[in-house]
XYZ file of C-alpha atoms in Angstrom:
326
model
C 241.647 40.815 166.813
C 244.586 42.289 168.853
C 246.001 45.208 168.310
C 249.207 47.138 170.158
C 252.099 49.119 170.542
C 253.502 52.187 171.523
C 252.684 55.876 171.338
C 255.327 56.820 170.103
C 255.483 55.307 166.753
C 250.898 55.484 166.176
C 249.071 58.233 167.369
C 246.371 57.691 169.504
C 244.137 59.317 167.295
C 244.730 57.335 164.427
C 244.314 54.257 166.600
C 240.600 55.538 167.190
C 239.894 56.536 164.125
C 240.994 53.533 162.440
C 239.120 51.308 164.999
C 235.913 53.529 164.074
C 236.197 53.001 160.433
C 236.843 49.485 161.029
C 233.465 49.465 162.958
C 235.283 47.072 165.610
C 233.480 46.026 169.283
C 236.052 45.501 171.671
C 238.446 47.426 174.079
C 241.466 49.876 174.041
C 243.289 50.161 176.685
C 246.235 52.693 177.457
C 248.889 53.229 180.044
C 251.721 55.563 180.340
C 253.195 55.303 183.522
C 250.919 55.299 186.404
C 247.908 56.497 184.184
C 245.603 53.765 182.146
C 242.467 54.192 180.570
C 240.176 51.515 178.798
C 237.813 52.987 176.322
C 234.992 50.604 175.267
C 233.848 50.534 171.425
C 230.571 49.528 170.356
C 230.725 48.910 166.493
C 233.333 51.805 166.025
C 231.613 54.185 168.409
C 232.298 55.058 171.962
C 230.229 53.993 174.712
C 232.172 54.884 178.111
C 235.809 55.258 179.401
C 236.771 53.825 182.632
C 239.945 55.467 183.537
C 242.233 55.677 187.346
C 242.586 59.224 186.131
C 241.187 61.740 188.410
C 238.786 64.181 186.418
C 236.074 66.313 188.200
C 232.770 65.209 186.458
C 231.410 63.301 188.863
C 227.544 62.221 188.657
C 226.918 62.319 192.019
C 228.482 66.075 193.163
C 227.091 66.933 189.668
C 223.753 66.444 190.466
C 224.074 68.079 193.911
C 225.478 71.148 192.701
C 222.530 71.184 189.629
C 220.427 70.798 193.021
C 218.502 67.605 191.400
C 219.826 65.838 194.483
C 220.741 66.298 198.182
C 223.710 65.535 200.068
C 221.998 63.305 202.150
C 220.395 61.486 199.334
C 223.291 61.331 197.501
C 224.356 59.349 200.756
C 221.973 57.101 200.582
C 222.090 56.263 196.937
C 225.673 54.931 197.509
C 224.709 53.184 200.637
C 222.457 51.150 198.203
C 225.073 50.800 195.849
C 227.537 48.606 197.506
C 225.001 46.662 197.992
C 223.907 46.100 194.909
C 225.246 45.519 191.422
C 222.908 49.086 189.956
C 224.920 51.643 188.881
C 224.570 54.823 190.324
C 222.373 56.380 187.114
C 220.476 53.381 186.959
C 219.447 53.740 190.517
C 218.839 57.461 190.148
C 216.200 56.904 186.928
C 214.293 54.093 188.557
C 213.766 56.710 191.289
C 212.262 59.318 189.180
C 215.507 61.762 189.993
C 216.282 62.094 186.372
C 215.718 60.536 182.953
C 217.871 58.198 180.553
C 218.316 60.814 178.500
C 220.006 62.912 181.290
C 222.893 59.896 182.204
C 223.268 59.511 178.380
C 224.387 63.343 178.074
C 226.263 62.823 181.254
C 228.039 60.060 179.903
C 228.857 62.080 176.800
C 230.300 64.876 179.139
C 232.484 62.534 180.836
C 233.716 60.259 177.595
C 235.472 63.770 176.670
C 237.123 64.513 180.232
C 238.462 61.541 180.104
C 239.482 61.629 176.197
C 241.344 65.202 176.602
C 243.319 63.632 179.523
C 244.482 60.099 178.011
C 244.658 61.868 173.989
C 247.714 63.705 176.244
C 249.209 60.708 176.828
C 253.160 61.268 174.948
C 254.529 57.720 176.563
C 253.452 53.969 177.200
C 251.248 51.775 175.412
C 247.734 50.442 173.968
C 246.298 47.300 173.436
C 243.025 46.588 171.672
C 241.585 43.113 171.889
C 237.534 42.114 170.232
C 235.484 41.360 173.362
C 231.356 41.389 173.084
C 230.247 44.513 175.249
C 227.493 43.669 176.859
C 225.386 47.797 178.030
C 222.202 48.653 178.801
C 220.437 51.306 175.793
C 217.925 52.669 178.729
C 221.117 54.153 180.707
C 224.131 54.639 178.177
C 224.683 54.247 174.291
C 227.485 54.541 172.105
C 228.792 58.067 170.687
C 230.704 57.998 167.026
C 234.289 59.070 166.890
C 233.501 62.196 164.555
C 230.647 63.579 167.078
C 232.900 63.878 169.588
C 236.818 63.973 168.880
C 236.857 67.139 167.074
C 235.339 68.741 170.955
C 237.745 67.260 172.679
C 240.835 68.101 170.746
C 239.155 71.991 170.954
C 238.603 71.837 174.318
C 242.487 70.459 174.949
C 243.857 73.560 172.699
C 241.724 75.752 175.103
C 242.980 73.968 178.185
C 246.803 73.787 176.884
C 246.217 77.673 176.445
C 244.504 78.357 180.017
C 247.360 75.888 182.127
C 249.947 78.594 180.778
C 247.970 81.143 183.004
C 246.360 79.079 185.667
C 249.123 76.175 185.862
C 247.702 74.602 189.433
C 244.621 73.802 190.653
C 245.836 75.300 193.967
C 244.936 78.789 193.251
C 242.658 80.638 195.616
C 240.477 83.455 193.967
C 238.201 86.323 195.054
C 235.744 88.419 194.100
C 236.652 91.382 191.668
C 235.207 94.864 191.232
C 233.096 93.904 187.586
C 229.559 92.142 188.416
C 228.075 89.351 186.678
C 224.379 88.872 185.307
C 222.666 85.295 185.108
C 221.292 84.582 181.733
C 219.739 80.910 181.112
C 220.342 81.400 176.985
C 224.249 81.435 177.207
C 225.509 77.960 176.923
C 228.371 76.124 178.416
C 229.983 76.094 174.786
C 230.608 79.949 175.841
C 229.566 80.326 179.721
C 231.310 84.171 180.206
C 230.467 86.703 177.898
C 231.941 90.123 178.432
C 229.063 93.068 177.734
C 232.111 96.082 178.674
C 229.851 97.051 181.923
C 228.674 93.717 183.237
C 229.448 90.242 182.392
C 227.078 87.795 181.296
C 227.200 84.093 182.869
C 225.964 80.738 182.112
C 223.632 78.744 185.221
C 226.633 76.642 185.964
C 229.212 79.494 185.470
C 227.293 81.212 188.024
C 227.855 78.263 190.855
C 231.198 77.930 190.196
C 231.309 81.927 190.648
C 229.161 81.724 194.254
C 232.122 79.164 195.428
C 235.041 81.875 195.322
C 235.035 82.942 198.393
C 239.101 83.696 199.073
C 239.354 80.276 200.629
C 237.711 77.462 197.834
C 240.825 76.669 195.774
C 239.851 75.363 192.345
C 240.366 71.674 192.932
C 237.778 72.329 195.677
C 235.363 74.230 193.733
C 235.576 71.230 190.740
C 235.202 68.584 193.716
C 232.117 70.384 195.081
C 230.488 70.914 191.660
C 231.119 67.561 190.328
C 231.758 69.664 186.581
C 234.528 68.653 184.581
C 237.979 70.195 185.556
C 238.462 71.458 181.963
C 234.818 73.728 182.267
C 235.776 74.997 185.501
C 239.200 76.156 184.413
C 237.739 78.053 181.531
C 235.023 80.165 184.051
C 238.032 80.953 186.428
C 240.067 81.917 183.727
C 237.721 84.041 181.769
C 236.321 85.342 185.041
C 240.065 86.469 185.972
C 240.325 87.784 182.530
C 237.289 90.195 182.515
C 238.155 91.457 186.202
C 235.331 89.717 188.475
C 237.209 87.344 189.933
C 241.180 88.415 191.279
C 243.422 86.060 192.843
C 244.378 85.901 196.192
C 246.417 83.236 196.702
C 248.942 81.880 194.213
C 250.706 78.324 195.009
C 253.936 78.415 196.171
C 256.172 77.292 192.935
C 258.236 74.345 193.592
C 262.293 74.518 192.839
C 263.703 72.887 189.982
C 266.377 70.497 190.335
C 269.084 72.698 189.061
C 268.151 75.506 191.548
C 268.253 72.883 194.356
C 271.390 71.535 193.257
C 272.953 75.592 193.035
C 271.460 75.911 196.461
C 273.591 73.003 198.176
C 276.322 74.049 196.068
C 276.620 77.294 197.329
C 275.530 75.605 201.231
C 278.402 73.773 200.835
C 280.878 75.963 199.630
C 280.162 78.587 202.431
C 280.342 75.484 205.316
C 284.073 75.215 203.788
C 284.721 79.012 203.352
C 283.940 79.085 206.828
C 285.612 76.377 208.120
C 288.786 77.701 206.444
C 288.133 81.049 208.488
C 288.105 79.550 211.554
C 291.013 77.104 211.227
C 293.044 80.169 210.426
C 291.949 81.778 213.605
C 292.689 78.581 215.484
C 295.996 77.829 214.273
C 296.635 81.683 214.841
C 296.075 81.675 218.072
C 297.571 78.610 219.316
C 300.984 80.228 217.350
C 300.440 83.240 219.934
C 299.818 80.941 222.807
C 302.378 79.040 222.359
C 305.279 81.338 221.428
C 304.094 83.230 224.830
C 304.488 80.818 227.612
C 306.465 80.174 229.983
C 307.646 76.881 228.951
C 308.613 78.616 225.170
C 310.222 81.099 227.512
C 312.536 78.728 229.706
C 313.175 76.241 226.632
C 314.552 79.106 224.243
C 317.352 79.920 227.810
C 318.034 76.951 227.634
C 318.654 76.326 224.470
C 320.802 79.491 224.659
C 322.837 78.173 227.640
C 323.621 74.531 225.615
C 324.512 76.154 222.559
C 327.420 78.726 224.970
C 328.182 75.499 227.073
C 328.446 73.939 223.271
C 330.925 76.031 221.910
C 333.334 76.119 225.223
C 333.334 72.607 225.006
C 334.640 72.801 221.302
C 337.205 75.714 222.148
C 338.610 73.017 224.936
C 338.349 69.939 222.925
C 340.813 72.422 219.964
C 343.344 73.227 222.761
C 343.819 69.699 224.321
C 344.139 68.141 221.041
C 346.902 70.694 219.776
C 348.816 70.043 223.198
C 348.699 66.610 222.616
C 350.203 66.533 219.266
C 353.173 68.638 220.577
């Protein structure tokens, strides 16, 4: 079976949800200009995304930050990864570092990352085509469509919401004057909770809260964390919101074309205004120079003497001509 088209004339949604129903094995893949995705269904259900779009769950920074893992062994993992076929979470349960059941709920978190970026997609294309899928159940297994759509078009209404406040990952935050309080029973669903005198923080809202420091950015704190951009975005905002967490340094906001355009404009049109002004003060002056030297001086006598000399010669020509004729 092949299926495609654009995005424009069938949602994206539907596409998924009528693949689902359809119980279909295969792959969709999407592209809108120089973003693609290819999501991989398993009998209607979802079992990964592989995407070039950059997100911030990453397994290996999110184990780090969770402090399952070191840096160093991190390292070393990947070492032995390109030079062998394992996945990284394969590699990491034969070692003992975590269990299957720990890459499946990764995999989970990062199916919806990448969902709430490519269900954005407004341009381009998709293309599904039946292919047999061949996965291994120990490491990953397939999600349904209804488990995990109606999350991620949540957590896009929340982000859509958020980017109106925080619209760049290039903003640089500091500590405010309200404290926070650790408390292992709030969730991720909901990681601040304000209590009026102290604010209450989930495990992983609290490390993304030790890495503002007034020089960590928020791209950097969602590449050192390895959590998805979209969590991260909600503790800065809500942090911001409830006053523990100020910023310090905003992005500088790029010009739109228009203002660029009104900026030449008016470049230009002061070069001329100017260039007017001192042409006028140029021509001036030669005028004065000229009508004041000595040359002007001696040709205007001289002209005077011609134009006497001129009219004697006329008086004399009159006379001999009448004497003449008599």
């Amino acid at each position: 079976m092949a299926l495609e088209g654009k995005l424009k004339e069938f949602g994206l949604i539907d596409i998924i949800q009528m693949i689902s129903q359809t119980g279909k094995t295969g792959i969709l893949k999407v592209f809108s200009e120089n973003s693609n995705a290819d999501i991989y269904f398993v009998k209607g259900s979802i079992l990964e995304v592989k995407s070039n779009i950059e997100i911030g769950l990453r397994l290996g920074n999110f184990l780090v930050s969770k402090g399952i893992i070191t840096e160093d062994e991190l390292e070393q993992y990947l070492e032995i990864q390109k030079k062998t076929p394992i996945r990284l979470g394969k590699l990491l349960i034969k070692s003992g570092k975590i269990s299957p059941d720990d890459i499946k709920k990764f995999n989970v978190e990062q199916i919806k990352e990448y969902l709430s970026k490519v269900l954005m997609f407004r341009d381009g294309g998709y293309r599904f085509d039946t292919v047999f899928i061949d996965y291994d159940p120990e490491e990953i297994e397939p999600v349904t469509v209804d488990t995990i759509l109606l999350d991620v078009l949540k957590e896009i209404d929340e982000v859509n919401y958020i980017s109106k406040k925080i619209d760049s990952f290039n903003y640089i935050f500091i500590k405010g004057g309200k404290g926070v309080m650790v408390n292992q029973e709030v969730s991720n669903e909901e990681p601040v909770i304000d209590k009026s005198n102290i604010v209450i923080i989930s495990k992983d809202a609290f490390t993304i809260y030790t890495l503002i420091d007034g020089k960590n950015s928020v791209e950097h704190i969602i590449k050192k964390t390895g959590f998805s951009s979209n969590f991260v975005l909600k503790v800065v905002y809500n942090l911001n919101n409830f006053g523990c967490i100020q910023i310090y340094k905003a992005p500088k906001t790029k010009k739109t074309l228009w203002e660029i355009i009104k900026v030449k404009e008016m470049v230009l049109a002061a070069f001329f205004i100017g260039l007017v002004i001192i042409l006028s003060i140029l021509i001036y002056k030669l005028g004065n120079v000229i009508t004041s030297s000595p040359f002007t001086t001696e040709y205007s006598s001289y002209s005077e003497i011609f134009k006497k000399d001129y009219e004697a010669y006329n008086r004399q020509k009159d006379y001999f001509l009448n004497n003449i004729e008599k």
